[in-house]
Coordinates of N, CA and C in Angstrom, one line a residue:
Chain E
D203 N -64.6 -34.8 6.6 CA -65.3 -33.7 6.4 C -66.1 -33.9 5.1
Q204 N -67.5 -33.3 5.8 CA -68.6 -33.5 5.1 C -68.7 -32.8 3.6
Q205 N -68.4 -33.8 2.4 CA -68.4 -32.5 1.1 C -69.8 -32.5 1.2
V206 N -70.7 -32.7 1.2 CA -72.3 -32.5 1.0 C -73.3 -32.3 2.1
K207 N -74.2 -31.0 2.4 CA -74.2 -30.8 3.7 C -76.1 -30.2 3.5
Q208 N -76.5 -31.0 4.2 CA -78.0 -30.6 4.3 C -78.4 -29.8 5.7
N209 N -78.5 -28.6 6.1 CA -78.2 -28.1 7.3 C -80.0 -27.9 7.9
S210 N -80.7 -28.6 7.1 CA -82.3 -28.8 7.8 C -82.5 -29.6 7.9
P211 N -82.5 -30.2 9.3 CA -83.1 -31.7 9.7 C -84.5 -32.0 8.9
S212 N -85.0 -30.6 8.8 CA -86.8 -31.0 8.6 C -87.6 -29.6 8.5
L213 N -87.9 -30.1 7.2 CA -89.4 -28.6 6.8 C -90.7 -29.2 6.9
S214 N -91.6 -28.4 7.2 CA -93.2 -28.6 7.4 C -93.5 -27.6 6.5
V215 N -94.4 -28.3 5.5 CA -95.2 -27.2 4.5 C -96.8 -27.8 4.5
Q216 N -97.2 -27.0 3.8 CA -98.8 -27.2 3.8 C -99.0 -27.4 2.3
E217 N -99.9 -28.4 2.2 CA -100.2 -29.3 0.9 C -100.9 -28.0 -0.2
G218 N -100.3 -27.9 -1.7 CA -100.3 -27.1 -2.4 C -99.3 -26.1 -2.3
R219 N -98.6 -25.6 -1.4 CA -97.5 -25.0 -1.3 C -96.2 -25.4 -2.1
I220 N -95.5 -24.5 -1.9 CA -93.8 -24.8 -2.5 C -93.0 -25.2 -1.5
S221 N -92.5 -26.3 -1.5 CA -91.1 -27.0 -0.6 C -90.0 -26.6 -1.3
I222 N -88.9 -26.4 -0.7 CA -87.7 -26.1 -1.2 C -86.8 -26.6 0.0
L223 N -86.1 -27.8 -0.9 CA -84.9 -28.3 0.6 C -83.4 -27.7 -0.4
N224 N -82.6 -27.6 0.6 CA -81.5 -27.1 0.5 C -80.6 -27.9 0.9
C225 N -79.2 -27.6 -0.3 CA -78.3 -28.6 0.5 C -76.8 -27.9 -0.4
D226 N -75.7 -27.6 0.1 CA -74.3 -27.2 -0.1 C -73.2 -28.3 -0.2
Y227 N -72.5 -27.8 -0.7 CA -71.0 -28.7 -0.9 C -69.7 -27.8 -1.2
T228 N -69.1 -28.6 -0.6 CA -67.2 -27.7 -0.8 C -66.8 -28.2 -1.5
N229 N -66.6 -29.3 -2.4 CA -65.7 -29.6 -3.4 C -66.2 -29.1 -4.5
S230 N -65.7 -28.1 -5.3 CA -65.9 -27.1 -6.7 C -65.6 -28.2 -7.6
M231 N -64.6 -29.0 -7.8 CA -64.6 -30.3 -8.7 C -66.1 -31.2 -8.7
F232 N -67.1 -30.7 -7.7 CA -68.3 -31.7 -8.4 C -69.1 -31.0 -9.4
D233 N -69.1 -31.8 -10.1 CA -69.8 -31.8 -11.7 C -71.6 -32.6 -11.8
Y234 N -71.6 -33.2 -10.6 CA -73.1 -33.9 -11.2 C -73.8 -34.3 -9.5
F235 N -75.2 -34.0 -9.4 CA -75.8 -34.2 -8.4 C -77.1 -35.2 -8.6
L236 N -77.3 -35.3 -7.7 CA -78.6 -36.0 -7.5 C -79.4 -35.8 -6.2
W237 N -80.8 -36.1 -6.4 CA -81.5 -36.2 -5.1 C -82.7 -37.4 -5.3
Y238 N -82.5 -37.8 -4.4 CA -83.3 -39.2 -3.4 C -84.3 -38.9 -2.8
K239 N -85.3 -39.9 -3.0 CA -86.3 -39.4 -1.9 C -86.4 -40.8 -1.1
K240 N -86.3 -41.0 0.1 CA -86.4 -42.5 0.7 C -87.9 -42.2 1.8
Y241 N -88.5 -43.3 1.7 CA -89.9 -43.3 2.8 C -89.0 -44.3 3.7
P242 N -89.6 -44.5 5.2 CA -89.3 -45.4 6.1 C -89.6 -46.7 5.6
A243 N -88.2 -47.4 6.1 CA -88.4 -49.2 5.7 C -88.4 -49.1 4.4
E244 N -87.7 -48.1 4.0 CA -87.8 -48.8 2.1 C -86.4 -47.9 1.7
G245 N -85.8 -48.4 0.6 CA -84.4 -47.3 0.2 C -84.5 -46.4 -0.4
P246 N -83.8 -45.5 -0.5 CA -83.7 -44.1 -1.6 C -84.3 -44.9 -3.1
T247 N -85.3 -43.9 -3.3 CA -85.3 -43.5 -4.7 C -84.7 -42.5 -5.6
F248 N -84.3 -42.7 -6.7 CA -83.8 -42.1 -7.5 C -84.8 -40.7 -8.0
L249 N -84.8 -39.4 -7.7 CA -85.6 -38.3 -8.0 C -85.2 -37.4 -9.3
I250 N -84.2 -37.2 -9.3 CA -83.5 -35.9 -10.3 C -82.3 -35.4 -10.1
S251 N -81.6 -35.5 -11.0 CA -80.2 -34.9 -11.3 C -80.1 -33.5 -12.0
I252 N -78.7 -33.2 -11.8 CA -78.1 -32.0 -12.3 C -77.1 -31.9 -13.1
S253 N -76.8 -31.9 -14.3 CA -75.4 -31.7 -14.4 C -74.7 -30.4 -14.3
S254 N -73.4 -30.1 -13.9 CA -73.1 -28.4 -13.9 C -72.8 -27.5 -14.9
I255 N -73.2 -28.3 -16.0 CA -73.5 -27.9 -17.2 C -74.6 -27.0 -17.5
K256 N -75.6 -27.3 -16.5 CA -76.5 -26.7 -16.0 C -76.9 -25.9 -15.1
D257 N -77.9 -25.2 -14.9 CA -78.1 -24.2 -13.9 C -79.8 -24.6 -13.5
K258 N -80.0 -25.3 -14.3 CA -81.5 -25.6 -13.5 C -82.0 -27.3 -14.4
N259 N -82.8 -27.9 -14.1 CA -83.7 -28.9 -14.7 C -84.9 -29.3 -13.8
E260 N -85.5 -29.9 -14.9 CA -87.3 -30.1 -14.5 C -87.6 -31.1 -14.9
D261 N -88.5 -31.8 -14.0 CA -89.5 -33.2 -14.2 C -90.6 -32.8 -13.5
G262 N -91.7 -32.3 -14.3 CA -93.0 -32.4 -13.8 C -93.2 -31.2 -12.5
R263 N -93.3 -31.9 -11.4 CA -93.1 -30.9 -10.2 C -91.9 -30.6 -9.6
F264 N -91.4 -31.2 -10.3 CA -89.9 -31.2 -9.1 C -88.6 -30.6 -10.2
T265 N -87.8 -29.6 -9.5 CA -87.1 -28.5 -10.4 C -85.7 -28.5 -9.2
V266 N -85.0 -28.6 -9.8 CA -83.4 -28.5 -9.2 C -82.7 -27.4 -9.9
F267 N -82.0 -26.8 -8.7 CA -81.5 -25.6 -9.0 C -79.7 -25.5 -8.7
L268 N -78.7 -25.0 -9.5 CA -77.4 -25.3 -9.0 C -76.7 -23.6 -9.6
N269 N -76.4 -23.5 -8.3 CA -75.6 -22.3 -8.2 C -74.2 -22.4 -7.6
K270 N -73.5 -22.5 -8.7 CA -72.2 -23.2 -8.9 C -71.3 -22.2 -8.3
S271 N -71.6 -20.7 -8.1 CA -70.2 -20.0 -7.4 C -71.1 -20.3 -6.0
A272 N -72.0 -20.3 -5.4 CA -71.9 -20.5 -4.2 C -72.4 -21.8 -3.8
K273 N -72.0 -22.6 -4.6 CA -72.0 -24.5 -4.0 C -73.0 -24.5 -3.6
H274 N -74.3 -24.5 -4.4 CA -75.6 -24.5 -3.4 C -76.5 -25.5 -4.8
L275 N -77.4 -25.9 -4.2 CA -78.2 -26.5 -5.0 C -79.5 -26.9 -4.3
S276 N -80.7 -26.4 -4.8 CA -81.8 -26.5 -4.4 C -83.2 -27.3 -4.7
L277 N -83.8 -28.1 -4.2 CA -84.8 -29.1 -5.0 C -86.1 -28.7 -4.6
H278 N -86.6 -27.6 -5.6 CA -88.4 -27.5 -5.6 C -89.5 -27.9 -5.6
I279 N -90.1 -28.2 -5.4 CA -91.7 -29.2 -5.4 C -92.7 -28.3 -5.4
V280 N -93.6 -28.6 -6.6 CA -94.5 -27.2 -6.4 C -95.3 -28.2 -7.6
P281 N -96.6 -28.3 -6.6 CA -97.3 -28.0 -5.6 C -96.9 -29.3 -4.8
S282 N -96.7 -28.9 -3.6 CA -96.5 -30.2 -2.6 C -97.5 -31.2 -2.1
Q283 N -97.5 -32.3 -2.2 CA -98.8 -33.1 -1.8 C -98.2 -34.1 -0.3
P284 N -99.3 -34.4 0.0 CA -98.9 -35.4 1.3 C -98.2 -36.2 0.6
G285 N -98.1 -37.0 -0.1 CA -97.4 -38.1 -0.7 C -95.7 -38.0 -0.7
D286 N -95.5 -36.5 -0.9 CA -94.2 -36.4 -1.1 C -93.7 -36.3 0.3
S287 N -94.4 -36.4 1.7 CA -93.6 -36.2 2.6 C -92.6 -37.7 2.7
A288 N -91.9 -37.6 3.3 CA -90.2 -38.2 3.2 C -89.1 -37.6 3.7
V289 N -87.9 -38.5 3.8 CA -86.8 -37.9 3.5 C -85.9 -37.9 2.6
Y290 N -84.9 -36.4 2.0 CA -84.3 -36.2 0.8 C -82.8 -36.0 1.1
F291 N -82.7 -36.7 0.3 CA -81.0 -36.4 0.2 C -80.7 -36.4 -1.3
C292 N -79.5 -34.9 -1.1 CA -79.0 -34.9 -1.9 C -77.4 -35.6 -2.0
A293 N -76.8 -35.6 -3.2 CA -75.7 -36.8 -3.2 C -74.8 -36.3 -4.3
A294 N -73.6 -36.5 -4.4 CA -72.2 -36.3 -5.3 C -71.6 -37.6 -5.9
P295 N -71.4 -38.2 -7.1 CA -70.3 -39.1 -7.1 C -69.2 -38.6 -6.7
V296 N -68.3 -39.3 -6.5 CA -67.1 -39.0 -6.3 C -65.8 -40.2 -6.7
G297 N -64.8 -40.0 -6.8 CA -64.1 -41.2 -6.8 C -63.5 -41.1 -8.1
E298 N -62.4 -41.9 -9.1 CA -61.8 -41.7 -9.8 C -62.8 -41.8 -11.0
Y299 N -63.7 -42.6 -10.8 CA -64.7 -43.1 -12.0 C -66.1 -42.6 -11.6
G300 N -66.1 -42.4 -10.5 CA -67.8 -41.4 -10.2 C -68.1 -42.5 -9.3
N301 N -67.9 -43.3 -9.0 CA -68.2 -44.9 -8.9 C -69.2 -44.5 -7.3
K302 N -69.1 -43.8 -6.9 CA -69.3 -43.8 -5.0 C -70.2 -42.5 -5.0
L303 N -71.4 -42.7 -3.9 CA -72.2 -41.5 -3.8 C -71.9 -40.8 -2.4
V304 N -71.3 -39.7 -2.3 CA -71.5 -39.1 -1.1 C -72.5 -38.5 -0.5
F305 N -73.5 -38.8 0.1 CA -74.7 -37.9 0.9 C -75.0 -37.0 1.8
G306 N -75.7 -35.9 1.5 CA -76.1 -35.4 2.7 C -76.7 -36.2 3.6
A307 N -76.9 -35.4 5.2 CA -77.7 -36.3 6.4 C -78.8 -36.1 6.2
G308 N -79.4 -35.4 4.9 CA -81.1 -35.2 4.6 C -82.0 -34.7 5.3
T309 N -83.1 -34.8 4.7 CA -84.1 -33.8 5.2 C -85.2 -34.3 5.4
I310 N -86.2 -34.1 6.3 CA -87.6 -34.8 6.4 C -88.5 -33.8 6.2
L311 N -88.9 -34.2 5.2 CA -90.4 -33.0 4.7 C -91.7 -33.3 5.3
R312 N -92.6 -32.9 5.9 CA -93.5 -33.6 6.1 C -94.5 -32.5 5.8
V313 N -95.3 -32.6 4.5 CA -96.6 -31.7 4.0 C -97.9 -32.3 4.7
K314 N -98.6 -31.2 5.2 CA -99.6 -31.3 5.7 C -100.7 -31.2 4.9
S315 N -101.8 -31.4 5.1 CA -103.0 -31.5 4.4 C -104.1 -30.8 5.2
Chain H
G199 N -90.1 -58.9 -7.9 CA -90.2 -58.3 -8.4 C -88.6 -57.8 -9.5
A200 N -88.7 -56.7 -9.9 CA -87.4 -56.7 -11.2 C -86.4 -55.2 -10.1
G201 N -86.3 -55.6 -9.1 CA -86.1 -54.2 -8.4 C -84.7 -55.0 -7.2
V202 N -84.2 -54.2 -7.1 CA -83.0 -54.8 -6.3 C -83.5 -55.7 -5.0
S203 N -83.0 -56.4 -4.7 CA -83.3 -57.5 -3.2 C -82.6 -57.6 -2.3
Q204 N -82.9 -57.6 -1.4 CA -81.8 -58.1 0.0 C -82.6 -58.5 1.0
S205 N -81.7 -59.3 1.7 CA -82.1 -60.4 2.4 C -81.2 -60.7 3.6
P206 N -81.1 -60.5 4.8 CA -82.8 -60.9 5.5 C -82.9 -58.9 5.6
S207 N -84.3 -58.9 5.9 CA -84.7 -57.2 5.9 C -84.2 -57.2 7.4
N208 N -84.5 -57.7 8.5 CA -83.8 -57.5 9.7 C -83.1 -58.4 10.1
K209 N -82.3 -58.0 11.0 CA -81.1 -59.1 11.4 C -80.6 -58.7 13.3
V210 N -81.2 -59.6 14.2 CA -80.7 -59.3 15.2 C -79.9 -60.3 15.9
T211 N -78.8 -60.0 16.4 CA -77.2 -60.7 16.5 C -76.9 -60.3 18.1
E212 N -75.6 -60.9 18.3 CA -75.3 -60.9 19.9 C -73.8 -60.0 19.3
K213 N -73.1 -58.9 19.8 CA -71.9 -59.0 19.6 C -71.0 -59.9 19.7
G214 N -70.0 -60.0 18.5 CA -69.1 -61.0 18.7 C -69.8 -61.7 17.6
K215 N -70.6 -62.0 16.9 CA -70.7 -62.9 16.1 C -70.5 -62.3 14.9
D216 N -70.4 -63.4 13.8 CA -70.7 -63.1 12.2 C -71.6 -62.9 11.5
V217 N -72.0 -61.9 10.9 CA -73.5 -61.8 10.2 C -73.0 -61.7 8.4
E218 N -73.7 -62.1 7.6 CA -73.8 -62.2 6.2 C -75.0 -61.5 5.7
L219 N -75.1 -60.5 4.7 CA -76.2 -59.8 4.3 C -75.9 -59.9 2.5
R220 N -77.3 -60.1 2.4 CA -77.3 -60.9 0.9 C -77.9 -59.9 -0.1
C221 N -77.1 -59.4 -1.1 CA -77.8 -58.7 -2.4 C -77.9 -59.2 -3.5
D222 N -79.0 -58.9 -4.4 CA -79.5 -59.1 -5.0 C -80.0 -58.2 -6.4
P223 N -78.9 -58.0 -6.8 CA -78.8 -56.5 -8.4 C -80.4 -56.9 -9.0
I224 N -80.3 -55.6 -10.1 CA -81.7 -55.7 -10.8 C -80.4 -56.4 -12.2
S225 N -81.1 -57.4 -12.8 CA -80.5 -58.2 -13.8 C -79.9 -57.4 -14.5
G226 N -78.6 -57.2 -15.2 CA -78.3 -56.8 -16.2 C -77.1 -55.8 -15.6
H227 N -77.5 -54.9 -14.3 CA -76.5 -54.0 -13.8 C -75.3 -54.4 -13.3
T228 N -74.5 -54.2 -14.3 CA -72.9 -54.5 -13.9 C -72.2 -53.5 -12.5
A229 N -72.8 -52.8 -12.3 CA -72.2 -52.0 -10.9 C -73.2 -52.5 -9.9
L230 N -72.2 -52.7 -8.7 CA -73.2 -52.5 -7.4 C -72.4 -52.3 -6.3
Y231 N -73.0 -51.9 -5.1 CA -72.5 -50.9 -4.5 C -73.0 -51.0 -2.9
W232 N -72.5 -51.1 -1.5 CA -73.4 -51.1 -0.6 C -72.9 -49.9 0.2
Y233 N -73.8 -49.3 0.9 CA -73.9 -48.7 1.9 C -74.2 -48.6 3.2
R234 N -74.3 -48.1 4.6 CA -74.8 -48.2 5.4 C -75.4 -46.7 5.8
Q235 N -76.3 -47.0 6.4 CA -76.9 -45.5 7.1 C -77.1 -45.9 8.6
S236 N -76.4 -45.0 9.5 CA -76.4 -45.4 11.1 C -77.4 -44.0 11.5
L237 N -77.9 -44.4 12.4 CA -79.2 -43.5 12.6 C -79.0 -42.0 12.7
G238 N -79.9 -41.1 12.3 CA -79.6 -40.2 12.2 C -78.5 -39.1 11.2
Q239 N -78.0 -40.4 10.1 CA -77.1 -40.2 9.4 C -77.2 -40.2 7.9
G240 N -76.6 -39.5 7.3 CA -76.6 -40.2 5.7 C -76.2 -41.5 5.6
L241 N -76.2 -41.9 4.1 CA -75.3 -42.5 3.8 C -74.4 -42.6 3.7
E242 N -73.5 -43.6 3.8 CA -72.0 -43.8 3.7 C -71.3 -45.1 3.1
F243 N -70.9 -44.6 1.9 CA -70.2 -45.8 1.1 C -69.2 -46.7 1.9
L244 N -69.6 -48.0 1.7 CA -69.0 -49.1 1.8 C -67.8 -49.8 1.0
I245 N -68.8 -50.1 -0.3 CA -67.9 -51.3 -1.2 C -68.5 -50.5 -2.6
Y246 N -67.8 -50.9 -3.8 CA -68.6 -51.1 -4.9 C -67.7 -52.2 -6.3
F247 N -68.7 -52.6 -6.7 CA -68.2 -53.6 -7.8 C -68.5 -53.2 -9.3
Q248 N -67.8 -53.4 -10.2 CA -67.8 -53.0 -11.4 C -67.4 -54.3 -12.4
G249 N -68.5 -55.0 -12.6 CA -67.8 -56.4 -13.6 C -67.0 -57.0 -13.1
N250 N -65.8 -56.8 -13.7 CA -64.5 -58.3 -13.0 C -63.8 -57.4 -12.7
S251 N -63.6 -56.2 -12.3 CA -63.1 -55.4 -12.4 C -62.7 -55.2 -10.2
A252 N -61.3 -54.9 -10.1 CA -61.1 -55.0 -9.0 C -62.1 -53.9 -8.2
P253 N -62.3 -54.6 -6.9 CA -63.7 -53.8 -6.2 C -62.9 -52.7 -5.4
D254 N -63.5 -51.6 -5.5 CA -63.3 -50.4 -4.8 C -63.5 -50.5 -2.9
K255 N -62.6 -50.9 -2.1 CA -63.1 -50.8 -0.8 C -62.5 -49.6 -0.2
S256 N -62.8 -49.0 -0.7 CA -62.3 -47.6 0.0 C -63.1 -47.6 1.5
G257 N -63.8 -47.6 1.0 CA -65.1 -46.9 2.4 C -65.3 -48.0 3.8
L258 N -64.6 -49.3 3.5 CA -65.0 -50.2 4.7 C -64.5 -49.8 5.8
P259 N -65.0 -49.7 7.1 CA -64.3 -49.4 8.0 C -63.1 -50.0 9.2
S260 N -63.2 -51.0 8.7 CA -62.5 -52.0 9.2 C -62.5 -53.5 8.6
D261 N -61.2 -53.9 9.0 CA -61.4 -55.4 8.6 C -61.6 -56.2 8.6
R262 N -62.9 -55.9 9.7 CA -63.8 -57.1 9.9 C -64.7 -57.0 8.7
F263 N -65.2 -56.2 8.3 CA -65.8 -56.1 6.9 C -65.3 -56.6 5.6
S264 N -66.1 -57.3 5.1 CA -65.3 -57.8 3.7 C -66.5 -58.4 2.7
A265 N -66.8 -57.9 1.5 CA -67.7 -58.2 0.8 C -67.0 -59.0 -0.9
E266 N -68.1 -59.7 -1.2 CA -67.5 -60.5 -2.5 C -68.9 -60.2 -3.1
R267 N -68.4 -60.5 -4.8 CA -69.7 -61.0 -5.7 C -69.9 -61.8 -6.5
T268 N -70.4 -62.6 -6.8 CA -70.1 -64.2 -7.4 C -70.8 -63.9 -8.4
G269 N -70.3 -64.6 -9.6 CA -70.6 -64.5 -10.9 C -70.9 -62.9 -11.8
G270 N -70.4 -61.9 -11.0 CA -71.0 -60.6 -11.5 C -72.3 -60.6 -11.3
S271 N -73.1 -61.3 -9.9 CA -74.8 -60.9 -10.1 C -74.7 -60.6 -8.0
V272 N -75.0 -61.5 -7.7 CA -75.1 -62.2 -6.0 C -74.0 -61.4 -5.5
S273 N -74.4 -60.7 -4.2 CA -73.0 -59.9 -3.8 C -73.8 -60.0 -2.1
T274 N -72.4 -60.5 -1.4 CA -72.7 -60.5 -0.1 C -71.5 -59.7 0.8
L275 N -72.2 -59.4 1.9 CA -71.5 -58.3 2.8 C -70.9 -59.2 4.4
T276 N -70.1 -59.3 4.2 CA -70.1 -60.6 5.7 C -68.9 -59.4 6.6
I277 N -69.9 -59.1 8.2 CA -68.8 -58.6 8.8 C -68.6 -60.3 10.2
Q278 N -67.2 -59.7 10.2 CA -67.1 -60.5 11.5 C -66.9 -59.8 12.8
R279 N -67.1 -60.6 13.8 CA -67.0 -59.8 15.0 C -67.5 -58.6 15.1
T280 N -68.8 -59.0 15.3 CA -69.8 -57.5 14.9 C -69.9 -57.1 16.5
Q281 N -69.6 -55.6 16.4 CA -69.7 -54.7 17.4 C -71.0 -54.0 17.4
Q282 N -71.3 -53.5 18.8 CA -72.3 -52.5 18.6 C -72.5 -51.3 17.7
E283 N -71.4 -50.6 17.3 CA -71.7 -49.6 16.5 C -71.8 -49.9 15.1
D284 N -71.5 -51.7 14.5 CA -71.8 -51.9 13.4 C -73.5 -51.5 13.5
S285 N -74.3 -51.5 14.4 CA -75.8 -51.6 14.1 C -76.0 -50.4 13.3
A286 N -76.7 -50.6 12.1 CA -77.4 -49.6 11.1 C -77.8 -50.3 10.1
V287 N -78.5 -49.4 9.5 CA -79.6 -49.8 8.2 C -78.2 -50.5 6.7
Y288 N -77.9 -51.6 6.8 CA -77.2 -51.6 5.2 C -77.8 -51.8 4.2
L289 N -77.3 -51.1 3.2 CA -77.9 -51.1 1.7 C -77.3 -51.2 0.6
C290 N -77.8 -51.7 -0.4 CA -77.3 -52.3 -1.8 C -77.9 -51.9 -2.6
A291 N -77.0 -51.0 -3.3 CA -77.7 -50.7 -5.0 C -77.3 -51.0 -6.0
S292 N -77.6 -50.9 -7.2 CA -77.1 -51.4 -8.5 C -77.5 -50.4 -9.6
S293 N -76.5 -50.4 -10.6 CA -77.0 -49.3 -11.3 C -76.5 -49.9 -12.9
L294 N -76.7 -49.5 -14.0 CA -76.2 -50.3 -15.2 C -74.5 -50.1 -15.4
Q295 N -74.3 -48.8 -15.5 CA -72.8 -48.9 -15.0 C -72.5 -47.7 -13.7
G296 N -71.4 -47.5 -13.8 CA -70.7 -46.8 -12.7 C -71.4 -45.1 -13.2
Y297 N -71.6 -44.2 -12.8 CA -71.7 -42.7 -12.8 C -73.3 -42.9 -13.2
Q298 N -74.0 -43.8 -13.5 CA -75.3 -43.5 -13.8 C -76.3 -44.1 -12.1
P299 N -77.3 -43.6 -12.2 CA -78.1 -43.2 -10.5 C -78.6 -44.5 -10.7
Q300 N -78.1 -45.0 -9.5 CA -77.9 -46.0 -8.4 C -79.6 -46.0 -8.0
H301 N -79.9 -47.7 -8.0 CA -81.3 -48.0 -7.5 C -81.0 -49.0 -6.3
F302 N -81.6 -48.4 -5.1 CA -81.3 -49.0 -4.3 C -82.5 -50.1 -3.8
G303 N -82.3 -51.7 -2.6 CA -82.9 -52.5 -2.1 C -83.4 -51.3 -0.9
D304 N -84.1 -52.1 -0.2 CA -84.9 -51.8 0.9 C -84.0 -51.8 1.8
G305 N -82.9 -52.6 2.3 CA -82.0 -52.4 3.3 C -82.1 -53.9 4.5
T306 N -81.2 -54.0 5.3 CA -80.9 -54.8 6.3 C -81.2 -53.6 7.2
R307 N -81.9 -54.1 8.2 CA -81.4 -53.3 9.7 C -81.2 -54.5 10.3
L308 N -79.6 -54.3 10.9 CA -78.6 -54.9 11.5 C -78.5 -54.2 13.3
S309 N -78.7 -55.0 14.0 CA -78.9 -54.6 15.3 C -77.9 -55.6 16.2
I310 N -77.0 -55.1 16.7 CA -75.9 -55.8 17.4 C -76.4 -55.6 19.1
L311 N -77.1 -56.6 19.9 CA -77.1 -56.4 21.6 C -75.8 -56.8 21.8

């Protein structure tokens, strides 16, 4: 059973416009979420996180929104840049101590110049 | 560099052989994780080490998989009698403690012929 779902395998956006990456989850006990970015042949890098006590967290061009009632979160990138082209994963900690992450399948973002 | 280091970066082996994958975490990080990513899939948790505590092995797919962490630092993931379905990218991550953003290495791409 996939606890974290990214239903869009890919997204293409024009440079300078907004990129919106979506993620849904099934477990209402999740209280913390992370977004990772991955370039080919590299490991994922941590991008931004949000705690369930917030509904928004912003870091520069990146903002994550959390809608707990809908069990949905989204990552907004404004303005999008060609260097943002990568695979984006959302993840949530699980386990007794939150010691492991469950990941969505990822969304490939292509930013066209 | 100061990041998580994995070796080898690529490994091709014949079905039935044993393989060992190595991970050097970031210095001072007490938590170490192994994940794997199969083609087109998200990351799948395998095993977690935290300090001197017993590891969380709940993600290991079969008893052919084992891992150890010596001296609270370097970790080795061993796959015995490899099968073709073991082909994947194996990623190691570390964090200061559990429930902290995890920092990933670039992975070992394992191909079983």
